[in-house]
């Protein structure tokens, strides 16, 4: 059950990655990429059987740590190790 669930989860991630790639391709073709900021985030993770837990009903890292990625002109590449919140997005 864990393997099947993880396969489905990773298939979903691959699908989103593919669609994001299509969006970036359109922005490139229309010469709009340099004028676009892309923000990608999620509202929760999923335990996927880790620690015998499923779904998002815990404060363990698999459930609580989620991506927040920003790409655009003038946005420096890097990794922020400090905890952040979606509330931090608006001031930037």
Tab-separated table of C-alpha atoms in Angstrom:
chain	number	residue	atom	x	y	z
A	1	UNK	CA	0.000	0.000	0.000
A	2	UNK	CA	2.853	2.401	0.809
A	3	UNK	CA	4.595	1.789	-2.527
A	4	UNK	CA	1.383	2.227	-4.494
A	5	UNK	CA	0.528	5.443	-2.673
A	6	UNK	CA	4.005	6.863	-3.153
A	7	UNK	CA	3.941	5.947	-6.845
A	8	UNK	CA	0.680	7.871	-7.208
A	9	UNK	CA	2.048	10.818	-5.257
A	10	UNK	CA	5.201	11.004	-7.375
A	11	UNK	CA	3.114	10.642	-10.552
A	12	UNK	CA	1.143	13.695	-9.454
A	13	UNK	CA	4.367	15.619	-8.853
A	14	UNK	CA	5.615	14.638	-12.323
A	15	UNK	CA	2.332	15.825	-13.848
A	16	UNK	CA	2.545	19.215	-12.115
A	17	UNK	CA	6.204	19.527	-13.163
A	18	UNK	CA	5.232	18.820	-16.779
A	19	UNK	CA	2.435	21.423	-16.707
A	20	UNK	CA	4.723	24.012	-15.124
A	21	UNK	CA	7.228	23.316	-17.904
A	22	UNK	CA	4.482	23.917	-20.482
A	23	UNK	CA	3.636	27.228	-18.817
A	24	UNK	CA	7.284	28.324	-18.878
A	25	UNK	CA	7.513	27.329	-22.568
A	26	UNK	CA	4.488	29.514	-23.407
A	27	UNK	CA	5.965	32.410	-21.442
A	28	UNK	CA	9.227	32.021	-23.384
A	29	UNK	CA	7.466	31.830	-26.768
A	30	UNK	CA	5.405	34.928	-26.006
A	31	UNK	CA	8.465	36.751	-24.634
A	32	UNK	CA	6.729	37.251	-21.298
A	33	UNK	CA	9.035	35.160	-19.104
A	34	UNK	CA	11.279	38.100	-18.173
A	35	UNK	CA	8.215	40.026	-16.968
A	36	UNK	CA	6.783	37.140	-14.939
A	37	UNK	CA	7.368	36.002	-11.385
A	38	UNK	CA	6.364	32.411	-10.673
A	39	UNK	CA	5.462	31.437	-7.131
A	40	UNK	CA	4.881	27.756	-6.371
A	41	UNK	CA	3.692	26.529	-3.001
A	42	UNK	CA	1.584	23.876	-1.338
A	43	UNK	CA	-0.771	24.010	1.598
A	44	UNK	CA	0.382	20.754	3.211
A	45	UNK	CA	2.544	17.696	2.771
A	46	UNK	CA	1.553	14.064	3.150
A	47	UNK	CA	3.034	11.440	5.443
A	48	UNK	CA	2.659	8.659	2.822
A	49	UNK	CA	3.017	5.936	5.431
A	50	UNK	CA	6.042	7.405	7.217
A	51	UNK	CA	5.899	6.635	10.947
A	52	UNK	CA	2.781	4.607	10.146
A	53	UNK	CA	0.886	7.833	9.432
A	54	UNK	CA	-1.100	8.926	6.397
A	55	UNK	CA	-2.401	12.184	4.994
A	56	UNK	CA	-1.650	15.564	6.562
A	57	UNK	CA	-2.839	15.128	10.119
A	58	UNK	CA	0.451	15.583	11.997
A	59	UNK	CA	3.210	18.067	12.672
A	60	UNK	CA	5.980	15.739	11.492
A	61	UNK	CA	8.182	17.077	8.712
A	62	UNK	CA	6.538	15.026	5.947
A	63	UNK	CA	3.234	16.723	6.611
A	64	UNK	CA	4.276	20.168	7.801
A	65	UNK	CA	7.230	21.065	5.564
A	66	UNK	CA	6.014	22.214	2.169
A	67	UNK	CA	7.657	23.840	-0.841
A	68	UNK	CA	7.646	27.571	-1.412
A	69	UNK	CA	9.584	28.409	-4.566
A	70	UNK	CA	9.858	31.770	-6.268
A	71	UNK	CA	11.461	32.360	-9.667
A	72	UNK	CA	11.670	35.572	-11.623
A	73	UNK	CA	13.770	38.474	-12.762
A	74	UNK	CA	15.801	39.799	-9.853
A	75	UNK	CA	14.999	36.841	-7.581
A	76	UNK	CA	18.341	35.393	-6.442
A	77	UNK	CA	18.777	31.628	-6.562
A	78	UNK	CA	19.228	30.017	-3.198
A	79	UNK	CA	17.766	28.107	-0.309
A	80	UNK	CA	16.317	29.681	2.802
A	81	UNK	CA	16.812	27.354	5.750
A	82	UNK	CA	14.859	29.453	8.235
A	83	UNK	CA	11.153	28.714	8.631
A	84	UNK	CA	8.967	30.917	6.435
A	85	UNK	CA	5.253	31.379	5.964
A	86	UNK	CA	3.064	32.362	3.054
A	87	UNK	CA	2.560	35.543	5.073
A	88	UNK	CA	6.187	36.349	4.188
A	89	UNK	CA	5.349	36.504	0.465
A	90	UNK	CA	3.398	39.763	0.346
A	91	UNK	CA	6.139	41.970	1.861
A	92	UNK	CA	8.625	40.677	-0.741
